[in-house]
Each structure stands twice: as C-alpha cells, then as structure tokens.
Coordinates of C-alpha atoms and ligand atoms in Angstrom, one line a residue:
M1 CA -203.5 36.2 -180.6
F2 CA -205.5 33.8 -178.4
S3 CA -204.4 30.7 -180.2
S4 CA -203.1 28.0 -177.9
I5 CA -199.4 27.6 -177.8
K6 CA -199.5 25.2 -174.9
S7 CA -198.3 22.4 -177.1
T8 CA -195.1 24.1 -178.0
L9 CA -194.6 25.2 -174.4
S10 CA -195.3 21.9 -172.8
P11 CA -191.7 20.6 -172.3
F12 CA -190.8 24.0 -170.6
F13 CA -194.2 23.9 -168.8
T14 CA -193.6 20.4 -167.4
L15 CA -190.1 21.4 -166.3
F16 CA -191.3 24.5 -164.7
L17 CA -193.9 22.7 -162.6
L18 CA -191.4 20.1 -161.8
L19 CA -188.9 22.6 -160.5
L20 CA -191.5 24.5 -158.6
S21 CA -192.7 21.3 -156.8
L22 CA -189.2 20.3 -156.0
D23 CA -188.6 23.7 -154.4
L24 CA -191.7 23.2 -152.4
I25 CA -190.5 19.9 -151.2
V26 CA -187.1 21.2 -150.3
A27 CA -188.7 24.1 -148.5
S28 CA -191.1 22.1 -146.5
H29 CA -188.1 20.1 -145.2
R30 CA -186.3 23.3 -144.5
Q31 CA -189.2 24.6 -142.4
T32 CA -187.7 23.9 -138.9
T33 CA -189.4 23.9 -135.5
G34 CA -189.3 27.4 -134.3
S35 CA -188.4 26.6 -130.8
D36 CA -185.5 24.4 -131.8
N37 CA -183.9 27.2 -133.9
P38 CA -181.6 29.3 -131.8
E39 CA -181.4 32.2 -134.3
P40 CA -182.3 35.2 -132.2
E41 CA -183.1 37.4 -135.1
C42 CA -186.1 35.1 -135.9
A43 CA -187.9 35.9 -132.6
G44 CA -191.3 37.4 -133.4
R45 CA -191.0 36.8 -137.2
W46 CA -191.6 33.2 -137.7
V47 CA -193.7 32.2 -140.8
H48 CA -195.3 29.0 -141.5
V49 CA -196.2 28.2 -145.1
R50 CA -199.6 26.3 -145.2
K51 CA -199.5 23.2 -147.4
L52 CA -202.3 23.7 -149.9
P53 CA -203.6 21.2 -152.5
S54 CA -202.2 21.9 -155.9
R55 CA -205.6 23.0 -157.1
F56 CA -205.0 26.3 -155.2
N57 CA -201.6 27.1 -156.9
L58 CA -199.8 25.0 -159.4
D59 CA -202.8 23.4 -161.2
L60 CA -204.1 26.9 -162.0
L61 CA -201.0 27.5 -164.1
T62 CA -201.9 24.8 -166.5
N63 CA -204.8 26.8 -168.0
C64 CA -202.5 29.7 -168.8
S65 CA -203.5 29.9 -172.4
D66 CA -207.1 28.9 -172.0
Y67 CA -208.9 32.1 -171.2
P68 CA -210.9 33.4 -174.2
L69 CA -210.9 36.9 -173.1
Y70 CA -207.5 37.2 -171.5
D71 CA -204.1 37.0 -173.2
D72 CA -202.1 33.8 -173.0
F73 CA -199.8 34.4 -169.9
C74 CA -197.8 31.2 -170.3
P75 CA -194.6 33.0 -171.3
Y76 CA -194.6 35.0 -168.0
L77 CA -194.5 32.0 -165.9
A78 CA -190.9 31.2 -166.7
N79 CA -188.3 31.7 -163.9
H80 CA -190.8 31.4 -161.1
G81 CA -192.9 34.3 -162.4
L82 CA -190.1 36.7 -163.4
G83 CA -190.7 35.8 -167.1
H84 CA -188.0 35.3 -169.7
K85 CA -184.9 37.3 -169.7
T86 CA -185.1 40.3 -171.9
H87 CA -182.2 38.9 -174.0
N88 CA -179.9 35.9 -173.7
R89 CA -177.1 37.6 -172.0
S90 CA -179.2 39.7 -169.6
R91 CA -178.5 38.9 -166.0
S92 CA -180.9 41.2 -164.1
W93 CA -183.7 42.1 -166.7
Y94 CA -186.8 40.0 -167.4
R95 CA -190.1 40.4 -169.3
T96 CA -192.0 40.5 -166.1
D97 CA -195.8 40.6 -165.8
S98 CA -196.8 42.3 -162.6
F99 CA -199.8 39.9 -162.1
M100 CA -197.3 37.1 -161.6
L101 CA -196.4 38.4 -158.1
E102 CA -198.1 35.4 -156.5
L103 CA -195.6 33.1 -158.0
I104 CA -192.6 35.4 -157.3
F105 CA -193.7 35.8 -153.8
H106 CA -194.3 32.0 -153.3
R107 CA -190.8 31.2 -154.6
R108 CA -189.2 33.9 -152.4
I109 CA -190.9 32.9 -149.2
L110 CA -189.3 29.4 -149.6
E111 CA -186.0 31.1 -148.9
Y112 CA -187.3 33.3 -146.0
P113 CA -184.8 32.6 -143.2
C114 CA -187.3 32.1 -140.4
L115 CA -189.7 29.4 -141.6
T116 CA -191.2 27.0 -139.1
S117 CA -192.9 23.7 -139.8
D118 CA -194.9 24.2 -136.6
P119 CA -197.9 26.5 -137.1
S120 CA -198.3 26.8 -133.4
T121 CA -195.0 28.7 -133.0
A122 CA -195.5 30.9 -136.1
D123 CA -196.1 34.6 -136.0
A124 CA -197.8 34.5 -139.4
I125 CA -199.3 31.9 -141.6
F126 CA -198.8 32.2 -145.4
L127 CA -201.3 30.8 -147.8
P128 CA -199.6 30.0 -151.0
Y129 CA -202.8 30.5 -153.0
Y130 CA -202.6 32.1 -156.5
A131 CA -205.7 34.2 -155.8
G132 CA -205.4 36.5 -158.8
I133 CA -204.8 33.8 -161.2
D134 CA -207.7 31.8 -159.8
A135 CA -209.8 35.0 -160.3
L136 CA -209.3 34.9 -164.0
R137 CA -211.9 32.4 -164.6
Y138 CA -214.5 34.6 -162.7
L139 CA -213.3 37.8 -164.3
F140 CA -212.9 36.5 -167.9
V141 CA -215.2 33.6 -168.2
P142 CA -216.0 30.7 -167.9
D143 CA -217.2 31.1 -164.2
I144 CA -218.2 34.7 -164.5
N145 CA -221.6 34.1 -163.1
S146 CA -220.4 32.7 -159.9
S147 CA -217.8 35.3 -158.9
A148 CA -219.3 35.6 -155.4
E149 CA -217.9 32.1 -154.7
H150 CA -214.3 33.1 -155.2
G151 CA -212.4 31.9 -152.1
L152 CA -215.1 29.7 -150.6
D153 CA -213.3 26.5 -151.6
L154 CA -210.1 27.7 -149.9
F155 CA -212.1 28.6 -146.8
R156 CA -213.7 25.2 -146.7
F157 CA -210.3 23.6 -147.0
L158 CA -208.9 25.7 -144.1
Q159 CA -211.9 24.7 -141.9
S160 CA -211.6 21.0 -142.6
D161 CA -207.8 20.4 -142.9
S162 CA -206.1 21.0 -139.5
P163 CA -208.8 23.5 -138.5
H164 CA -206.9 24.4 -135.3
V165 CA -204.4 26.4 -137.4
W166 CA -207.1 28.8 -138.4
Q167 CA -208.9 28.7 -135.1
R168 CA -205.9 29.7 -133.0
H169 CA -206.3 33.4 -134.0
A170 CA -209.6 33.1 -136.1
G171 CA -207.5 33.7 -139.2
H172 CA -206.1 37.0 -138.0
D173 CA -202.5 35.7 -138.4
H174 CA -203.1 34.5 -142.0
F175 CA -201.9 36.3 -145.1
L176 CA -201.8 35.9 -148.8
V177 CA -200.9 37.6 -152.0
M178 CA -203.6 38.9 -154.4
A179 CA -201.7 40.3 -157.4
R180 CA -204.3 42.7 -158.8
A181 CA -206.0 45.9 -157.5
A182 CA -208.1 45.1 -154.4
W183 CA -211.0 46.7 -156.4
D184 CA -211.0 43.5 -158.5
F185 CA -211.9 41.4 -155.5
S186 CA -214.5 43.8 -154.0
R187 CA -217.7 43.1 -155.8
P188 CA -220.5 43.4 -153.3
L189 CA -222.1 40.1 -152.5
T190 CA -225.6 41.6 -153.2
N191 CA -224.8 42.7 -156.7
D192 CA -226.0 40.4 -159.5
P193 CA -223.6 39.6 -162.3
P194 CA -222.2 40.8 -164.6
I195 CA -220.5 43.5 -162.6
W196 CA -216.7 43.4 -162.6
G197 CA -214.9 41.7 -159.9
T198 CA -215.0 38.8 -157.5
S199 CA -216.2 39.0 -153.9
F200 CA -213.3 37.5 -152.2
L201 CA -212.5 40.6 -150.1
E202 CA -216.3 41.0 -149.3
L203 CA -216.7 37.6 -147.9
P204 CA -217.0 37.7 -144.0
E205 CA -215.0 34.4 -144.1
F206 CA -211.9 36.3 -145.1
Y207 CA -212.4 39.6 -143.1
N208 CA -209.6 38.7 -140.7
V209 CA -207.0 37.7 -143.4
T210 CA -204.3 40.2 -144.6
A211 CA -204.2 40.4 -148.3
L212 CA -201.1 41.9 -150.2
T213 CA -202.5 43.6 -153.2
L214 CA -201.1 45.8 -156.0
E215 CA -203.4 48.6 -155.0
S216 CA -205.7 49.0 -152.1
R217 CA -209.1 50.6 -151.8
A218 CA -209.7 54.1 -150.5
W219 CA -210.6 52.7 -147.1
P220 CA -208.7 49.4 -146.9
W221 CA -209.6 46.8 -144.3
Q222 CA -208.0 43.6 -145.2
E223 CA -205.5 44.6 -147.8
H224 CA -202.2 46.5 -147.9
A225 CA -200.6 47.5 -151.2
I226 CA -197.1 46.4 -152.1
P227 CA -194.9 47.4 -155.1
Y228 CA -195.8 46.2 -158.6
P229 CA -192.9 44.0 -159.7
T230 CA -190.7 45.7 -162.3
S231 CA -188.4 43.9 -164.9
F232 CA -185.3 44.3 -162.7
H233 CA -184.4 41.3 -160.5
P234 CA -180.6 41.3 -159.9
P235 CA -179.0 38.2 -158.6
N236 CA -176.2 39.8 -156.6
L237 CA -175.1 43.0 -155.0
Q238 CA -172.5 43.8 -157.7
L239 CA -175.2 43.9 -160.4
L240 CA -177.4 46.1 -158.2
D241 CA -174.6 48.4 -157.4
S242 CA -173.5 48.7 -161.0
W243 CA -177.1 49.6 -162.0
I244 CA -177.3 52.2 -159.4
A245 CA -174.0 53.7 -160.6
R246 CA -175.4 53.8 -164.1
V247 CA -178.5 55.6 -162.8
R248 CA -176.4 58.1 -161.0
R249 CA -174.2 58.8 -164.0
A250 CA -177.1 59.1 -166.5
R251 CA -177.2 62.4 -168.3
R252 CA -180.7 63.8 -167.8
T253 CA -181.4 65.7 -171.1
I254 CA -185.1 65.5 -170.9
L255 CA -187.2 67.4 -168.4
M256 CA -190.2 65.0 -168.1
V257 CA -191.4 61.8 -169.7
F258 CA -194.8 60.2 -169.8
A259 CA -194.9 56.5 -170.7
G260 CA -198.4 55.1 -171.0
G261 CA -201.6 55.2 -173.1
G262 CA -204.9 56.9 -172.9
G263 CA -205.6 60.6 -173.2
T264 CA -207.0 60.3 -176.7
S265 CA -210.6 60.9 -175.9
S266 CA -212.1 64.4 -176.1
T267 CA -213.3 64.5 -172.5
P268 CA -210.9 66.5 -170.3
N269 CA -208.6 64.4 -168.1
I270 CA -205.1 64.5 -166.9
R271 CA -203.7 62.1 -169.5
R272 CA -205.2 64.2 -172.2
S273 CA -203.7 67.4 -170.7
I274 CA -200.3 65.8 -170.6
R275 CA -200.5 64.7 -174.2
T276 CA -201.5 68.1 -175.3
E277 CA -198.8 69.9 -173.3
C278 CA -196.2 67.4 -174.5
S279 CA -197.0 67.6 -178.2
N280 CA -197.1 71.5 -178.1
K281 CA -193.7 71.7 -176.5
T282 CA -191.5 69.9 -179.0
G283 CA -189.0 72.8 -179.1
I284 CA -185.5 72.3 -177.8
S285 CA -184.2 74.8 -175.2
T286 CA -180.7 75.0 -173.8
S287 CA -180.1 75.1 -170.1
S288 CA -177.5 77.2 -168.5
S289 CA -175.1 74.3 -168.3
S290 CA -175.4 73.9 -172.1
I291 CA -176.9 70.4 -171.9
I292 CA -179.6 70.1 -174.4
I293 CA -182.9 69.9 -172.6
K294 CA -186.0 68.6 -174.2
P295 CA -189.0 69.6 -172.2
C296 CA -191.1 66.5 -172.8
E297 CA -191.0 63.0 -174.1
F298 CA -194.1 60.9 -174.7
I299 CA -193.7 57.2 -175.0
D300 CA -196.9 55.6 -176.5
C301 CA -197.6 52.5 -174.6
S302 CA -201.1 52.0 -175.9
N303 CA -202.4 48.4 -176.3
G304 CA -199.9 47.1 -173.7
V305 CA -196.9 47.2 -176.0
C306 CA -194.5 48.3 -173.2
E307 CA -195.7 45.8 -170.6
H308 CA -193.2 43.1 -171.2
D309 CA -190.6 45.1 -173.0
P310 CA -188.7 47.4 -170.5
I311 CA -186.3 48.6 -173.2
R312 CA -189.0 50.7 -174.7
Y313 CA -189.1 53.0 -171.7
M314 CA -186.2 52.4 -169.4
R315 CA -183.6 54.2 -171.6
T316 CA -185.8 57.4 -171.9
M317 CA -186.6 57.3 -168.2
L318 CA -182.7 57.2 -167.5
Q319 CA -182.4 60.4 -169.6
S320 CA -185.3 62.2 -167.9
S321 CA -185.5 64.2 -164.6
F322 CA -189.1 63.6 -164.0
C323 CA -191.6 60.8 -164.7
L324 CA -195.3 61.7 -164.9
Q325 CA -197.5 59.1 -163.2
P326 CA -201.1 60.2 -163.9
P327 CA -204.0 57.9 -162.9
G328 CA -205.7 56.0 -165.7
D329 CA -208.1 53.1 -165.3
T330 CA -206.6 52.7 -161.8
P331 CA -204.9 55.4 -159.6
T332 CA -201.7 53.3 -159.2
R333 CA -199.3 52.3 -161.9
R334 CA -196.4 49.9 -162.4
S335 CA -194.6 52.8 -164.1
T336 CA -194.2 54.5 -160.8
F337 CA -191.7 51.7 -159.9
D338 CA -190.0 51.5 -163.3
G339 CA -189.4 55.3 -162.9
I340 CA -187.9 55.0 -159.4
L341 CA -185.6 52.3 -160.7
A342 CA -184.3 54.8 -163.3
G343 CA -183.8 57.5 -160.8
C344 CA -186.5 59.4 -162.4
I345 CA -188.4 61.7 -159.9
P346 CA -192.1 60.7 -159.8
V347 CA -194.7 63.4 -160.4
F348 CA -198.2 62.4 -158.9
F349 CA -201.4 64.0 -159.6
E350 CA -203.5 62.4 -156.8
E351 CA -202.8 61.0 -153.4
Q352 CA -204.4 57.6 -154.3
S353 CA -201.7 57.1 -156.8
A354 CA -199.0 56.2 -154.2
K355 CA -199.1 58.2 -150.9
A356 CA -202.3 56.5 -149.7
Q357 CA -200.9 53.1 -150.8
F358 CA -197.4 51.9 -150.4
G359 CA -196.5 53.0 -146.8
W360 CA -194.2 50.1 -146.1
H361 CA -192.0 50.8 -149.0
L362 CA -192.3 54.5 -149.8
P363 CA -192.3 56.2 -146.4
E364 CA -195.3 58.6 -146.3
E365 CA -193.5 61.4 -144.5
Q366 CA -190.8 61.6 -147.2
Y367 CA -193.0 62.2 -150.3
G368 CA -191.9 65.9 -150.3
E369 CA -188.3 64.8 -150.5
F370 CA -188.6 62.2 -153.4
S371 CA -191.6 63.3 -155.5
V372 CA -193.6 66.2 -156.8
F373 CA -197.3 66.6 -156.4
I374 CA -199.5 68.6 -158.8
L375 CA -203.2 68.4 -158.2
K376 CA -204.7 67.1 -161.4
E377 CA -207.7 69.6 -161.4
E378 CA -205.1 72.5 -161.5
V379 CA -203.8 71.1 -164.7
V380 CA -207.0 69.9 -166.4
F381 CA -209.4 72.8 -165.5
K382 CA -207.1 75.7 -164.7
G383 CA -204.5 75.3 -167.4
L384 CA -201.4 75.0 -165.0
S385 CA -198.4 73.9 -167.1
I386 CA -196.6 70.9 -165.7
I387 CA -193.5 72.0 -167.6
D388 CA -193.6 75.4 -165.8
V389 CA -193.9 73.8 -162.4
L390 CA -191.0 71.4 -162.9
T391 CA -188.8 74.0 -164.6
A392 CA -189.2 76.2 -161.6
I393 CA -187.7 73.7 -159.2
P394 CA -184.0 74.7 -158.5
K395 CA -181.3 72.4 -160.0
A396 CA -179.9 71.7 -156.5
E397 CA -183.3 70.6 -155.3
V398 CA -183.7 68.2 -158.2
R399 CA -180.4 66.7 -157.5
R400 CA -181.3 66.2 -153.9
M401 CA -184.6 64.6 -154.9
R402 CA -183.0 62.3 -157.4
E403 CA -180.6 61.1 -154.7
K404 CA -183.6 60.3 -152.4
V405 CA -185.3 58.4 -155.3
I406 CA -182.0 56.3 -155.9
E407 CA -182.1 55.4 -152.2
L408 CA -185.5 53.9 -152.7
I409 CA -184.3 51.5 -155.5
P410 CA -183.4 48.6 -153.2
R411 CA -186.7 48.9 -151.4
I412 CA -189.0 48.7 -154.3
M413 CA -187.3 46.0 -156.5
Y414 CA -187.9 42.3 -156.1
R415 CA -184.4 40.7 -156.2
R416 CA -184.0 37.3 -158.0
H417 CA -184.7 34.3 -155.9
G418 CA -181.5 32.4 -155.0
S419 CA -179.5 35.6 -155.0
S420 CA -176.2 36.2 -153.3
L421 CA -175.9 36.6 -149.5
G422 CA -174.5 40.1 -150.0
L423 CA -177.8 41.2 -151.7
R424 CA -179.9 39.4 -149.2
A425 CA -178.5 41.7 -146.5
K426 CA -180.4 44.6 -148.1
K427 CA -184.2 44.6 -147.5
D428 CA -186.1 44.4 -150.9
A429 CA -189.7 44.8 -151.6
F430 CA -190.5 41.2 -150.6
D431 CA -188.6 41.6 -147.2
L432 CA -190.4 44.8 -146.4
A433 CA -193.8 43.3 -147.3
V434 CA -193.2 40.4 -144.9
E435 CA -192.0 42.7 -142.1
G436 CA -194.9 45.0 -142.6
T437 CA -197.4 42.1 -142.6
I438 CA -195.9 40.5 -139.4
N439 CA -196.2 44.0 -137.6
R440 CA -199.7 44.5 -138.8
I441 CA -200.7 41.0 -137.6
K442 CA -199.1 41.7 -134.2
S443 CA -200.9 45.0 -133.7
R444 CA -204.2 43.4 -134.8
L445 CA -203.9 40.6 -132.3
T446 CA -203.2 43.1 -129.6
E447 CA -206.0 45.5 -130.6
D448 CA -208.6 42.8 -130.8
G449 CA -207.8 41.6 -127.4
L450 CA -207.0 38.2 -128.9
G451 CA -203.6 38.2 -127.1
V452 CA -200.3 37.7 -128.7
R453 CA -199.0 34.2 -128.3
Ligands
NAG1 C1 -208.8 24.4 -166.7 O1 -209.8 24.5 -167.8 C2 -210.6 23.4 -167.9 C3 -211.5 23.6 -169.1 O2 -212.1 25.0 -169.0 C4 -211.4 23.2 -166.6 O3 -212.2 22.1 -166.8 C5 -210.4 23.0 -165.5 O4 -211.1 22.9 -164.3 C6 -209.5 24.1 -165.4 N1 -208.5 23.8 -164.4 C7 -208.3 24.7 -163.4 C8 -207.1 24.2 -162.4 O5 -208.8 25.7 -163.3
NAG2 C1 -181.0 32.4 -177.0 O1 -180.7 31.2 -176.5 C2 -181.5 30.2 -176.9 C3 -181.2 28.9 -176.2 O2 -180.3 29.0 -175.2 C4 -181.4 30.1 -178.4 O3 -182.2 29.0 -178.9 C5 -181.6 31.4 -179.1 O4 -181.4 31.4 -180.5 C6 -180.8 32.5 -178.5 N1 -181.2 33.8 -179.1 C7 -180.4 34.7 -179.4 C8 -180.9 36.0 -180.0 O5 -179.2 34.5 -179.4
NAG3 C1 -224.2 34.5 -167.2 O1 -225.5 34.8 -166.9 C2 -226.1 35.6 -168.0 C3 -227.5 36.0 -167.6 O2 -228.0 35.1 -166.7 C4 -226.1 34.7 -169.3 O3 -226.7 35.4 -170.3 C5 -224.7 34.3 -169.6 O4 -224.6 33.4 -170.7 C6 -224.0 33.6 -168.5 N1 -222.6 33.5 -168.8 C7 -221.9 32.3 -168.6 C8 -220.5 32.3 -169.0 O5 -222.5 31.3 -168.1
NAG4 C1 -212.8 37.0 -137.3 O1 -212.4 37.5 -136.1 C2 -213.5 37.8 -135.2 C3 -212.9 38.2 -133.9 O2 -212.1 39.3 -134.1 C4 -214.3 36.4 -135.0 O3 -215.4 36.8 -134.1 C5 -214.8 35.9 -136.3 O4 -215.4 34.6 -136.1 C6 -213.5 35.7 -137.2 N1 -214.0 35.2 -138.5 C7 -213.7 34.0 -139.0 C8 -214.2 33.7 -140.3 O5 -213.0 33.2 -138.4
NAG5 C1 -201.8 73.1 -177.8 O1 -202.2 72.7 -179.1 C2 -203.6 72.6 -179.3 C3 -203.8 72.1 -180.7 O2 -202.9 71.1 -181.1 C4 -204.3 73.9 -179.0 O3 -205.7 73.7 -179.0 C5 -203.9 74.3 -177.6 O4 -204.5 75.6 -177.3 C6 -202.4 74.4 -177.5 N1 -202.2 74.6 -176.0 C7 -201.2 75.5 -175.7 C8 -201.0 75.6 -174.2 O5 -200.5 76.0 -176.4

C-alpha cells in the first residue's frame, strides 16, 4: 500500500504544479490596489494573499507518497485538491479527501473578488501555508521528535520578509487554513515526545493568528471550525439546482442510517449501541402511507473504505430520513456534511459534534429546526431506543426539518473553482468562512484596542 507511485504520477504531478503556479502568477497580477478599485461591495472585506516561498506550500506536495506511516495522498491532489472525478462523466462529484482543504481554499481565494496587492489596505492577510500537510512529517515521521518546532520557520519568515505587514496589527489580521482537528496542533510545549500532535497552536508566536480548522477545541482561542469538504463540487447553478431537486424528490424508505466504523469493542459506547440497535431491528414495517420503511441501515466504513468513494453511502443517505452522527475518535465527522448534502436530517449525540463548532455555517439558534439531539448517555447507559425517538417525530415535522436541511446545502458545500457567475452569487462554505474570518478580525482589533484601520 505504501509503495511509491510517484514515478507513474509524475507527468500529472508536474502539470499540476505548473497549473497551480500559473494560477498563482495570474492571481498576484489580479490583486489590485484596494483604494483604486471603486467596487463598493469590497469596502471592509479586502484580502491580501501573502507571497510565501514554495517550501511553505507547493514543495510540500512533492513528498505526497513518502510518509512511511501515512497513506499516499498524491491522488487527492488532482483538480486543486478536489481529487479525481468519481467517474469520467461526472461533473460535480470527486474523490475528495477532506485534509486537502488547504489546497482547495488556496485555489478559491485566488478568485475572491476583493483581493488587494497592497497589504496596508487589506482587512485581512491570508497565509497560503499548507499547515496540515506540513504537519505530516511531525505527526508521521521523520520529524516526530521536533514537533514543537512546527510553524517556527513560517514565523521567522514573516518577521524577516516585509516585517511591517505583520507588525501593523501584531498578526491579529492574519489567517490561514489548518485542515485537521485543532487538537492535532495543540501539543503542550512542555510535553516530551512522543505525544500526538504538533505545537503550532500552542506557540505564543501564533496566538494572534486566526486558524480555520476542521474541528475546534472545547475552548477555542485562535481557531474556528469550518465544514469538512464533501465530494460534491458543482461548477454551475444548474447542476446544484438539479441535485437539490433530486434530494427533494428522493423516496425516504429508510428511517435512519449510520455510515461509519467502530463500535465493535466490548466497552459501552454510542457507536456500539447503534450497531446493536441496528442489527436487532432488521425487520421491515409498513408505514401508514404504505411506503416500505426499514428502521435502520448500517454502512460499514471501517478501514477508511468510504472516504474517497461517495457512491458507497450517498445513495443510502438519499433514501434515509435521519443520518446518525455519533462521535468516534473525534467529536466531529465529515459525514455530517455528506448527510446534509443528501437532505438527511442529522442526529447528534453531543454538542461538541457540531453545535459548538460550525457557527458560521450551521446557525446555532436553528439546531432544533434542522437536527435531532439525543444525549449519548441516555442511549448507552439507559437503553433509550434511537428508533423509538425518531419514529415518534410527526411526519409533518420531519418534512419541515428536511426542508431546513436542504436550505443548508449551498452553505456547507465548496463549489468548484472557476464556477459560473450564477453559482458564485450564492455564498458557499468558502465565502462564509472568509466572511466569518473578516468579521472576527474586525471585532478582535476593536476589542484589543488596537484600532481598526
Ligand atoms: C521531502 O522528503 C525528503 C526526504 O525525506 C526531505 O529531504 C525533503 O526535505 C522533503 N521535502 C519537503 C518539502 O518536505
Ligand atoms: C476515463 O478517461 C480516461 C482518459 O480520459 C481513460 O484513460 C479511461 O479509460 C476512462 N475510463 C473509463 C472507465 O471510461
Ligand atoms: C525520537 O526519539 C526517541 C526517544 O528519544 C527515539 O527512540 C526515536 O528513534 C526518535 N525518532 C526519530 C524518528 O528520530
Ligand atoms: C499578539 O498581540 C499582542 C497584543 O494584543 C502583542 O502584545 C503580541 O506581541 C502579539 N504577538 C506577536 C507574536 O506578535
Ligand atoms: C440485541 O441483540 C443482542 C444480541 O445480539 C442482545 O444481547 C440485546 O439484548 C438485544 N437488544 C435488544 C434491545 O433487543
């Protein structure tokens, strides 16, 4: 599995790097001087993309097959991090790896409408650093014993190259994407190896910088969580609309589905309870409207078999009313977003799974309208049946919730780069992340008495 396939990929690879560099060049020419641009809608939302040496981004991709303890991720670099299409004629579906969000984000920011080449007029400074990919060498060998150093090279660069850009707001206006859970970057500086994680978010050097992660800590300081990329990246409004129409039309003949792994150990936990309840309830019951209702479907995604293969679970999610999103190794799951995409109502078992996380994209005050919450302890220790809880929800209420979920689809997907203008008019996960970041930076600068420019 770990054999190097770089040689077979190298023509693609060279082309990929070439295309990305060309895009970068085009974009840096596109960055205009903020004050020259009369577009009023850009006021207060100018972004400057810092030019970083390629060792902070593109060079890191050349080692994609070289980590002895981490799978070869070269295939997922294709299409600027969207991965390969699921099949040749697919127009919106890709084999996307969520950890490639740094590439996806980088490519998307190049077409952000309010870029400025002048950092002194920018409201936010973006660092195109592939932090999660750079972290691999600390997390999975060879640099595992120096993981407290992750980020220091970048900091030194920012202090030596045009240091006034940092100094203007002491880094408070800088942001970057770190496409892993914040936990992976939160190893205390005082701990000796080999404890998991790098110390990027523990370094005082980066306290002021906003990091966009796939999951935040229980008490986040620098980071804010943004949606995991799913496999759906439509290039135009028509394809988005036809997907949404399909989601709305789908016959929901399954009450609930769980797509995931775990739950096989003997210690009580929520995944195990789900597995047990699902395997005991294989019987088919008929609802009043004579649609066959299967109470539960379990899609075994052990060993990462589903990760790059959306067909394995999307069809069943389209047929299901509810998608169970129990915590596993981490409280958050990409599956939450796959399910929303399918119009499948999420069922959460702890607040850390979403409500405490994705406030810019999933409005906190609306959780009761688009999701169900069942405390995991009630299920695991008190024998509460998930099927009973979900069956008790009136049909009209389920329909209302599903409609709310469908409304969220455009907000949580990352549309394809270079997409049509019609689609650009809708705010997607990227747009909301930039908007959230800029607002956060504004309020920080005001709070800290640093003054807004
Ligand atoms: C890639 O791996 C080689 C060998 O492990 C190492 O010498 C080199 O510095 C790595 N390159 C990057 C950009 O990390
Ligand atoms: C998909 O297209 C590629 C090149 O365009 C071709 O090599 C491959 O055979 C095609 N695959 C299928 C399943 O048609
Ligand atoms: C890290 O340090 C430990 C203990 O000092 C050592 O056994 C191990 O070989 C080191 N790992 C690497 C990759 O250098
Ligand atoms: C972070 O901001 C504080 C002021 O809010 C400042 O004192 C500190 O020096 C800044 N840190 C860095 C590394 O610039
Ligand atoms: C489910 O089946 C397991 C054995 O497979 C049994 O131990 C358990 O009591 C059953 N639970 C329910 C709620 O029927």
